Every structure is written in structure tokens, then in C-alpha cells.
Short mmCIF file of C-alpha atoms in Angstrom, two decimals:
data_model
loop_
_atom_site.label_atom_id
_atom_site.label_comp_id
_atom_site.label_asym_id
_atom_site.label_seq_id
_atom_site.Cartn_x
_atom_site.Cartn_y
_atom_site.Cartn_z
CA MET A 62 46.29 28.65 -96.40
CA SER A 63 45.75 27.09 -92.70
CA LYS A 64 42.14 28.29 -92.80
CA ILE A 65 41.34 26.71 -96.32
CA LYS A 66 42.71 23.26 -94.60
CA PHE A 67 40.53 23.56 -91.42
CA THR A 68 37.16 24.27 -93.72
CA VAL A 69 37.87 21.10 -95.54
CA MET A 70 38.40 19.03 -92.30
CA ALA A 71 34.96 20.01 -91.04
CA LEU A 72 33.03 19.20 -94.08
CA SER A 73 34.64 15.79 -94.12
CA MET A 74 33.69 14.96 -90.52
CA ALA A 75 30.03 16.54 -90.91
CA VAL A 76 29.36 13.52 -94.05
CA VAL A 77 30.59 11.03 -92.10
CA SER A 78 28.22 11.54 -89.40
CA SER A 79 25.59 11.93 -91.46
CA GLN A 80 26.59 8.47 -93.18
CA LEU A 81 26.73 6.66 -90.00
CA ALA A 82 23.49 8.17 -89.15
CA GLY A 83 22.08 6.86 -92.25
CA CYS A 84 23.10 3.39 -91.64
CA ASN A 85 21.19 3.19 -88.69
CA ILE A 86 17.71 4.67 -89.97
CA ILE A 87 18.52 1.95 -92.91
CA ARG A 88 19.03 -0.90 -90.26
CA HIS A 89 15.91 -0.04 -88.47
CA TRP A 90 13.53 -0.19 -91.11
CA TRP A 91 15.01 -3.21 -92.80
CA GLN A 92 14.30 -4.96 -89.10
CA TYR A 93 10.62 -4.25 -89.94
CA PHE A 94 10.63 -5.33 -93.34
CA ASP A 95 12.27 -9.13 -92.45
CA GLY A 96 10.00 -9.02 -89.01
CA THR A 97 12.56 -8.72 -86.43
CA VAL A 98 11.14 -6.06 -84.67
CA GLU A 99 8.85 -6.87 -81.90
CA THR A 100 5.20 -4.58 -82.42
CA SER A 101 3.31 -6.04 -80.23
CA LEU A 102 4.25 -4.33 -76.94
CA ARG A 103 3.74 -1.19 -79.32
CA GLU A 104 0.57 -1.31 -80.99
CA PRO A 105 -3.02 -1.75 -78.84
CA THR A 106 -4.94 -5.07 -79.56
CA GLY A 107 -8.19 -3.78 -78.32
CA ASN A 108 -8.33 -6.12 -75.06
CA TYR A 109 -9.51 -4.24 -72.25
CA ASP A 110 -11.21 -7.27 -70.30
CA HIS A 111 -8.96 -6.61 -67.38
CA ALA A 112 -10.21 -2.69 -66.95
CA GLU A 113 -13.55 -3.78 -66.06
CA VAL A 114 -15.03 -4.71 -62.65
CA SER A 115 -18.35 -6.44 -62.02
CA ASP A 116 -20.18 -7.26 -58.83
CA VAL A 117 -19.90 -11.08 -57.62
CA PRO A 118 -22.41 -12.29 -55.16
CA ASP A 119 -21.72 -12.97 -51.36
CA GLN A 120 -20.65 -16.06 -51.10
CA LEU A 121 -21.34 -16.17 -47.11
CA VAL A 122 -25.09 -17.19 -46.39
CA ILE A 123 -25.86 -15.87 -42.98
CA PRO A 124 -28.39 -18.86 -41.80
CA PRO A 125 -31.85 -17.10 -40.51
CA GLY A 126 -32.03 -16.51 -36.95
CA LEU A 127 -28.54 -15.41 -36.59
CA ALA A 128 -28.59 -11.97 -38.78
CA GLN A 129 -29.28 -10.52 -35.27
CA PRO A 130 -26.98 -11.48 -32.45
CA PRO A 131 -28.38 -11.98 -29.10
CA TYR A 132 -27.91 -8.80 -26.84
CA ASP A 133 -27.44 -8.77 -23.07
CA ARG A 134 -28.63 -5.34 -21.62
CA THR A 135 -27.94 -6.23 -18.03
CA MET A 136 -24.61 -4.45 -17.91
CA GLU A 137 -25.59 -1.81 -20.13
CA LEU A 138 -24.57 1.86 -18.51
CA PRO A 139 -27.08 4.28 -18.10
CA ILE A 140 -26.92 7.32 -20.92
CA LEU A 141 -25.91 10.58 -18.62
CA SER A 142 -27.68 14.00 -20.22
CA TYR A 143 -24.44 16.28 -21.02
CA THR A 144 -26.51 18.69 -18.78
CA ASN A 145 -26.22 17.01 -15.48
CA THR A 146 -24.19 19.02 -13.18
CA GLY A 147 -23.94 16.77 -10.37
CA GLU A 148 -20.99 15.38 -8.58
CA VAL A 149 -20.99 11.77 -9.94
CA GLY A 150 -18.72 9.34 -7.73
CA LYS A 151 -16.65 12.13 -6.10
CA ASN A 152 -18.08 11.23 -2.29
CA ILE A 153 -18.27 7.36 -2.87
CA ASP A 154 -15.93 5.65 -0.47
CA VAL A 155 -14.40 2.77 -2.05
CA ARG A 156 -12.33 1.71 0.67
CA ALA A 157 -12.93 -1.98 2.21
CA PRO A 158 -15.14 -1.78 5.33
CA VAL A 159 -13.25 -2.90 8.33
CA VAL A 160 -13.45 -6.61 9.11
CA PRO A 161 -14.80 -7.62 12.42
CA LEU A 162 -12.21 -9.66 14.65
CA ARG A 163 -13.11 -12.80 16.47
CA SER A 164 -10.95 -13.50 19.39
CA SER A 165 -10.00 -17.09 20.76
CA LEU A 166 -11.42 -15.96 24.10
CA GLY A 167 -14.83 -15.82 22.90
CA VAL A 168 -14.70 -12.08 22.14
CA ASN A 169 -16.09 -10.46 18.63
CA ALA A 170 -16.95 -7.25 17.16
CA GLN A 171 -20.28 -6.53 15.35
CA TRP A 172 -21.95 -3.35 13.82
CA SER A 173 -25.54 -2.77 15.22
CA ALA A 174 -27.43 0.47 14.87
CA GLY A 175 -24.82 3.13 14.95
CA GLU A 176 -22.61 1.20 17.15
CA ALA A 177 -19.37 -1.20 17.04
CA ILE A 178 -19.98 -3.60 19.89
CA VAL A 179 -17.33 -5.69 21.31
CA TRP A 180 -19.16 -9.00 22.43
CA LEU A 181 -17.83 -10.78 25.80
CA ARG A 182 -19.74 -14.19 24.97
CA GLN A 183 -20.82 -16.09 28.44
CA GLY A 184 -18.59 -18.61 29.57
CA GLY A 185 -15.60 -17.53 27.56
CA ALA A 186 -11.85 -17.73 28.08
CA HIS A 187 -11.74 -13.93 28.78
CA GLY A 188 -13.31 -14.71 32.55
CA ILE A 189 -15.39 -11.61 32.62
CA VAL A 190 -18.77 -12.47 34.08
CA ASP A 191 -20.60 -9.16 35.31
CA GLU A 192 -20.43 -5.48 34.11
CA GLU A 193 -18.04 -4.37 37.08
CA GLN A 194 -15.24 -6.93 35.82
CA ALA A 195 -15.75 -5.33 32.26
CA TRP A 196 -15.69 -1.91 33.34
CA GLN A 197 -12.14 -2.41 35.01
CA LEU A 198 -10.94 -4.53 31.92
CA LEU A 199 -11.79 -1.65 29.80
CA GLY A 200 -10.06 0.96 31.99
CA LYS A 201 -6.91 -1.52 31.47
CA VAL A 202 -7.57 -1.64 27.76
CA LEU A 203 -7.63 2.00 27.35
CA GLN A 204 -4.35 2.34 29.28
CA ARG A 205 -2.72 0.39 26.86
CA LEU A 206 -3.73 1.95 24.04
CA ASN A 207 -2.80 5.65 25.68
CA ILE A 208 -6.21 6.91 25.70
CA GLU A 209 -7.26 8.83 28.32
CA VAL A 210 -10.95 9.22 30.14
CA GLY A 211 -12.95 12.57 29.92
CA GLN A 212 -15.98 11.98 31.57
CA VAL A 213 -17.79 9.20 33.47
CA THR A 214 -21.68 9.25 33.56
CA PRO A 215 -22.45 8.69 37.15
CA GLY A 216 -24.61 5.50 38.25
CA ALA A 217 -23.75 3.98 34.82
CA PHE A 218 -21.28 2.08 33.11
CA GLU A 219 -20.44 4.94 29.91
CA LEU A 220 -18.11 7.24 29.50
CA THR A 221 -16.57 9.52 27.02
CA THR A 222 -12.79 9.39 26.06
CA LEU A 223 -10.78 12.61 25.68
CA ALA A 224 -9.67 13.11 22.03
CA SER A 225 -6.92 11.25 20.77
CA ASP A 226 -5.34 10.77 17.58
CA PHE A 227 -6.40 8.05 15.15
CA ASN A 228 -5.74 6.61 11.65
CA GLU A 229 -8.22 6.13 8.97
CA PHE A 230 -9.11 3.12 10.13
CA GLY A 231 -9.59 3.86 13.84
CA VAL A 232 -6.41 2.76 15.47
CA PRO A 233 -4.26 4.82 17.44
CA TYR A 234 -2.16 7.02 15.64
CA THR A 235 1.41 6.16 15.77
CA PRO A 236 4.96 7.56 15.47
CA ALA A 237 5.02 5.05 12.00
CA ASN A 238 1.71 6.83 10.97
CA ARG A 239 2.96 10.31 11.44
CA ALA A 240 6.24 9.20 9.25
CA SER A 241 4.24 8.09 6.68
CA HIS A 242 2.45 11.13 6.55
CA ALA A 243 -0.78 9.49 7.00
CA LEU A 244 -4.05 11.50 7.68
CA CYS A 245 -4.75 11.81 11.28
CA TYR A 246 -8.24 11.65 12.76
CA HIS A 247 -8.45 13.81 16.54
CA GLN A 248 -11.63 12.05 17.55
CA ILE A 249 -13.83 11.46 20.77
CA TYR A 250 -15.76 8.08 21.56
CA ARG A 251 -18.29 7.28 23.30
CA ILE A 252 -18.14 4.03 25.21
CA ARG A 253 -20.59 2.19 27.11
CA ILE A 254 -21.05 -1.55 29.09
CA GLY A 255 -24.17 -3.38 28.78
CA ARG A 256 -25.95 -6.62 28.07
CA ALA A 257 -28.01 -8.35 25.26
CA GLN A 258 -31.03 -10.04 25.69
CA ASN A 259 -29.19 -13.64 26.12
CA GLY A 260 -27.08 -12.29 28.75
CA ASP A 261 -23.88 -11.52 27.09
CA LEU A 262 -21.55 -8.53 27.89
CA GLY A 263 -21.33 -5.60 25.54
CA ILE A 264 -18.73 -3.07 25.09
CA ALA A 265 -20.16 -0.54 22.51
CA SER A 266 -18.25 2.41 20.87
CA SER A 267 -19.12 5.30 18.73
CA VAL A 268 -17.23 8.25 17.28
CA ILE A 269 -19.21 11.56 18.49
CA GLY A 270 -16.26 13.77 17.50
CA SER A 271 -13.56 13.95 14.77
CA MET A 272 -11.71 16.32 13.30
CA THR A 273 -9.29 15.36 10.13
CA GLN A 274 -5.65 16.76 11.03
CA LEU A 275 -2.41 16.37 8.40
CA SER A 276 0.54 14.96 9.62
CA ASN A 277 2.15 18.82 9.88
CA GLY A 278 -0.58 19.65 12.59
CA LYS A 279 -3.15 21.49 9.81
CA MET A 280 -6.34 20.82 10.54
CA LEU A 281 -9.26 19.98 7.54
CA GLU A 282 -12.72 20.77 7.35
CA ASN A 283 -14.38 17.05 7.38
CA VAL A 284 -17.81 15.84 8.26
CA LEU A 285 -17.59 11.99 8.51
CA THR A 286 -20.43 9.72 6.11
CA PRO A 287 -21.82 6.99 7.78
CA ILE A 288 -19.61 4.59 5.90
CA GLU A 289 -16.76 6.24 8.02
CA LEU A 290 -18.41 6.31 11.23
CA GLU A 291 -18.79 2.71 10.73
CA ARG A 292 -15.07 2.27 9.73
CA PHE A 293 -13.94 4.17 12.56
CA ALA A 294 -15.74 2.41 14.87
CA MET A 295 -15.22 -1.03 14.29
CA GLY A 296 -11.15 -0.31 13.62
CA PHE A 297 -11.79 0.91 17.46
CA ALA A 298 -13.56 -1.88 18.66
CA ASN A 299 -10.92 -4.31 17.06
CA SER A 300 -8.51 -2.34 18.52
CA ILE A 301 -10.39 -3.20 22.25
CA ILE A 302 -10.36 -7.21 21.26
CA LYS A 303 -6.50 -7.05 20.59
CA GLU A 304 -5.91 -5.31 23.97
CA ILE A 305 -8.34 -7.76 25.61
CA ASP A 306 -6.41 -10.59 24.46
CA ASN A 307 -2.85 -9.08 25.43
CA THR A 308 -4.24 -7.96 28.68
CA VAL A 309 -6.25 -11.42 29.70
CA ASN A 310 -2.89 -12.92 27.86
CA SER A 311 -0.20 -10.96 29.91
CA GLN A 312 -2.07 -11.46 33.14
CA GLY A 313 -0.34 -15.17 33.30
CA GLN A 314 3.13 -13.69 32.23
CA ASP A 315 5.42 -11.91 34.27
CA LEU A 316 6.00 -8.96 31.83
CA SER A 317 7.34 -6.64 34.70
CA ASN A 318 10.82 -8.76 34.97
CA VAL A 319 11.56 -9.09 30.73
CA THR A 320 14.70 -10.33 30.28
CA VAL A 321 16.79 -10.09 26.89
CA SER A 322 19.74 -12.18 26.09
CA ILE A 323 21.79 -12.58 23.00
CA GLY A 324 21.52 -15.87 20.66
CA VAL A 325 21.73 -17.43 17.42
CA ASP A 326 18.53 -17.57 14.84
CA ASN A 327 17.65 -20.38 12.69
CA ASN A 328 19.67 -18.32 9.97
CA ASN A 329 22.67 -18.35 12.04
CA GLN A 330 22.44 -14.82 12.59
CA GLU A 331 23.17 -13.02 15.99
CA THR A 332 19.85 -11.82 17.30
CA PHE A 333 18.70 -10.53 20.73
CA THR A 334 15.89 -12.91 22.40
CA VAL A 335 13.18 -11.44 24.71
CA ASN A 336 11.16 -13.87 26.75
CA ALA A 337 7.86 -11.81 25.94
CA PRO A 338 4.98 -12.47 23.02
CA TYR A 339 5.68 -11.34 19.98
CA ASP A 340 2.53 -8.83 19.94
CA GLU A 341 3.51 -7.57 23.25
CA THR A 342 7.17 -6.80 21.94
CA MET A 343 6.06 -5.45 18.90
CA ARG A 344 4.00 -2.59 20.31
CA VAL A 345 6.65 -2.12 23.43
CA MET A 346 9.30 -1.66 20.91
CA GLN A 347 7.23 0.84 19.00
CA GLN A 348 6.63 3.08 22.15
CA MET A 349 10.47 2.73 23.32
CA LEU A 350 12.59 3.43 20.19
CA PRO A 351 11.64 7.15 19.91
CA LYS A 352 12.35 7.43 23.47
CA TYR A 353 15.89 6.58 22.89
CA GLY A 354 16.58 8.75 19.59
CA PHE A 355 15.18 6.72 16.74
CA ILE A 356 12.88 8.18 14.36
CA ILE A 357 10.75 5.18 13.00
CA ASP A 358 10.68 6.30 8.76
CA GLU A 359 8.70 2.89 8.30
CA PHE A 360 6.75 0.36 10.15
CA SER A 361 4.88 -2.87 8.87
CA ILE A 362 2.94 -5.04 11.18
CA SER A 363 2.82 -7.83 8.76
CA HIS A 364 6.60 -8.16 8.04
CA GLY A 365 7.33 -7.43 11.61
CA SER A 366 9.94 -4.66 10.83
CA PHE A 367 10.63 -1.42 11.73
CA ASN A 368 12.67 1.21 9.45
CA VAL A 369 14.66 3.64 11.51
CA THR A 370 17.16 6.24 11.95
CA LEU A 371 19.28 6.78 14.97
CA GLU A 372 19.62 10.72 15.58
CA GLU A 373 21.51 10.60 18.70
CA ASP A 374 24.80 8.93 18.98
CA ASP A 375 26.31 10.71 22.32
CA PRO A 376 26.99 8.49 25.02
CA ASP A 377 25.88 10.99 27.40
CA PHE A 378 22.29 11.49 25.74
CA PHE A 379 21.72 7.50 26.73
CA ARG A 380 23.28 7.92 30.42
CA ASP A 381 20.68 10.87 31.17
CA LEU A 382 18.05 8.53 30.58
CA GLY A 383 19.16 6.20 32.53
CA VAL A 384 20.94 3.46 30.30
CA ASP A 385 24.22 2.76 28.97
CA PRO A 386 25.14 3.56 25.69
CA PHE A 387 23.87 2.06 22.59
CA ASN A 388 27.12 2.19 20.70
CA LEU A 389 25.77 2.63 17.71
CA GLU A 390 26.76 5.21 14.83
CA ALA A 391 24.06 7.83 14.06
CA ASP A 392 22.84 5.93 10.81
CA SER A 393 19.73 4.06 9.20
CA TYR A 394 18.83 0.75 10.49
CA ILE A 395 16.42 -1.93 9.99
CA ILE A 396 14.78 -3.83 12.90
CA ARG A 397 12.95 -7.34 12.39
CA LEU A 398 10.99 -9.37 15.16
CA GLY A 399 10.34 -12.80 14.75
CA VAL A 400 8.44 -15.30 17.01
CA ASN A 401 10.34 -17.98 18.67
CA GLY A 402 7.84 -20.11 20.47
CA ASP A 403 6.49 -17.95 23.37
CA LYS A 404 9.38 -15.51 22.76
CA THR A 405 10.67 -13.03 20.35
CA VAL A 406 13.67 -12.85 18.41
CA ILE A 407 15.10 -8.96 17.33
CA THR A 408 17.31 -8.76 14.44
CA PHE A 409 19.38 -5.40 13.87
CA TYR A 410 20.26 -5.02 10.02
CA ASP A 411 22.46 -1.90 8.40
CA ASP A 412 21.12 0.24 5.78
CA ASP A 413 22.23 -2.16 3.26
CA ASP A 414 19.88 -5.32 4.90
CA LYS A 415 23.05 -6.81 6.15
CA PRO A 416 22.78 -8.06 9.75
CA LEU A 417 25.02 -6.52 12.13
CA SER A 418 27.86 -8.38 13.32
CA ALA A 419 28.52 -10.11 16.72
CA THR A 420 30.70 -7.24 18.07
CA ALA A 421 28.38 -4.36 16.97
CA LEU A 422 25.62 -6.48 19.02
CA ALA A 423 27.58 -7.15 22.00
CA GLY A 424 28.18 -3.35 22.16
CA LEU A 425 24.39 -2.64 21.60
CA TYR A 426 23.50 -5.15 24.01
CA SER A 427 23.63 -3.66 27.39
CA GLY A 428 21.95 -0.03 26.63
CA PHE A 429 19.52 -1.89 24.28
CA SER A 430 18.32 -4.45 26.52
CA GLN A 431 17.99 -1.81 29.93
CA ALA A 432 16.02 0.47 28.01
CA LEU A 433 13.59 -2.61 26.45
CA SER A 434 13.14 -4.18 29.83
CA ARG A 435 12.43 -0.49 31.79
CA GLU A 436 9.79 0.20 29.13
CA PHE A 437 8.20 -3.51 29.74
CA ALA A 438 8.11 -2.72 32.96
CA LEU A 439 6.34 0.73 32.75
CA ASN A 440 3.77 -0.88 30.89
CA SER A 441 3.31 -3.56 33.10
CA ALA A 442 2.70 -1.00 35.83
CA ASN A 443 -0.10 0.50 34.01
#
């Protein structure tokens, strides 16, 4: 009995479903009949003009004469064959040449015929009037540069130096150069004194031997080019001019008894004041610091500064050198020099670039002033 009822119910639902579907079909066809169905989007219209592409004449017309723009071939690079196996540009020295110096004393440098000549003009403030005086002046200059004489030519104002260390610009090699790992050139110079046709005295120098050395002492094979020979000799000549200035100027000032005092600079910072010229003080400081336990990590002439590291803080170390202890901790410091008229001011800073306190400078003063005055006296004696 239950199976019969289930079959009747399933049949009834199928009839209802077919009736609903038939209603939808009738409604759809009725919409076609009364025009309420939009058929324009379903039926092709035959309008396909939008799918066609036609060429349009170029609207930009170039006036006659401008079709080919002007072309400048003066800067055109030559075309190199790919088969070229030569070294292009490898041996080109692009460093700027050394600029000849000119001194207010009537001294200037010139490169001529393979020699760098320092001219002592007649009537100049240098006060040199003959070859004998120029020869004596040259001896003092070489001593100040710490360059020893190797051989002197008998009967002539001519000598060759012993091999000394120079940097790449013909300037004597310094501890600062070594600290910055700059190349070192072990060189021998030939120096002679003569006169020009107008009567001016000249000190001519040239490089006659050179070996390149790394900061660690390793030697490198090296053959100097003509440009390098000129650069070294001109740099050496400029060093001679600077030392002539220092030598002549120091003759009027007693540097064997230099004093150091504590003062205050324009920034109200505690400083040391040295009654000696700036250039002379800078040179003496450069020689003094390594002797008293300082390592020069960096050195700047243009900024007048030394970046140093003090390795020795044992009081006995300084007493053994004959001076009072510096009373500084083994640490990094910055030392700056400044000009104060005909005197020099020296300011100490810690590694944070902060000036040392008045108490620290007071503890440093005794030993530092003794060491600096002694170094001045040693240089004056030479």
C-alpha cells in the first residue's frame, strides 16, 4: 500500500515541473510576438567598417634641407679592429703633473732638459749671491730633509745622494705615508749647481736610480717613464724650495730655545701655544711623535692634523727618554695645529673629537713641552 502512494506522489511532482517549464517557454515566445525582446545585439547587422584599417598620409612634413641633420665628426672615436692585441691605455699615467712652486724669496722651479731646476733669482730675498753660498744652503736643506750625501764630484758643485725614501710625488717619505700604506720609492738624486746665461743661480736635480717598495718592505719591479721622472724631480725641487724658505726664515728666529705655554684659543678651548712658525712646528711634530710612543695613523697637511695612537703610557718609558711622563692613557687622539700670528697653537682631542679637559692638558704639559722643545733644539743644531 505504501509503495502505491509513493509512486503517485512522484508522478504528481513530475507533472507540476513540466507545467512550470512550459509556462517559461510560452512566456519567452510571447515576448518575441509582442516585440519586447531586444534582438539587435543577437543578430548580425552587416556593419564591419570598424574592423578595416587604411593608411593615412603623414601629417608631419620636414622642410627641405632638414632631412639630414648636421653631424660633427671632430669628437668621433676611431674604430678599433677586434684583432688589435695591443695594450690600450694600460700604461697611461693620468695623474696631474706636479705644479712648480714659486717663493716670495725670489725662488722658483722649472723643468728643463730632463732636470728640475730651482732658480735663485738675482736680488732675491734668499740672499744667495754665488755658488759657494748656494752649495752651503743646499747642505742645510738636505740635512733638514734627512737626505744624506753619497758622493761629491771633486772640483764641481755636484753631488749624488744616498738612497732615500720618497712618496709618489718626490716628497720625502714620512711615518704618515707608511701608516696609510702609500707606495715608497727608494731613490737616488743627482744635484748640481750652475748659472744661467742671465747670471741666475740654479740648483738642478734629476732621478738617477729608483726602486718601488710597498709599505711592508716588498720590492717591486719598476721602470720610470719620462712623466714619472719629471714628477719625481719636480716634487723634489718643490721640497727644496720649501726648505729654502724654512731655512732662510728660521735664520732670523732662534728655534733652539722654543717655549710652549698653555693658553686658550678663539673657541675658548685649552691649547698649547708654541713660539715657532706653523710650518716648522708641523715638521718637528711629525718627527717627534713617533719618538715618544705615538703611531701616526693619519696625517693631513691641508687640515693641519694628526690622527695618532699612543701605545706607551708607562711613566718609566718617558723618563728613560729624559722627559716627564705625558700622563695620557694608551688610546687614540687627534692633534690639530693652527696659526696664531707668528706662533702655533696645538689642540688635543680624544677619539670622539672632543677637546681634552684642562686637567688632562695640565698633566700632559710638562712632558710634552720638554719633548717638543728638545726636538726643536735638535733640528736647530742640524
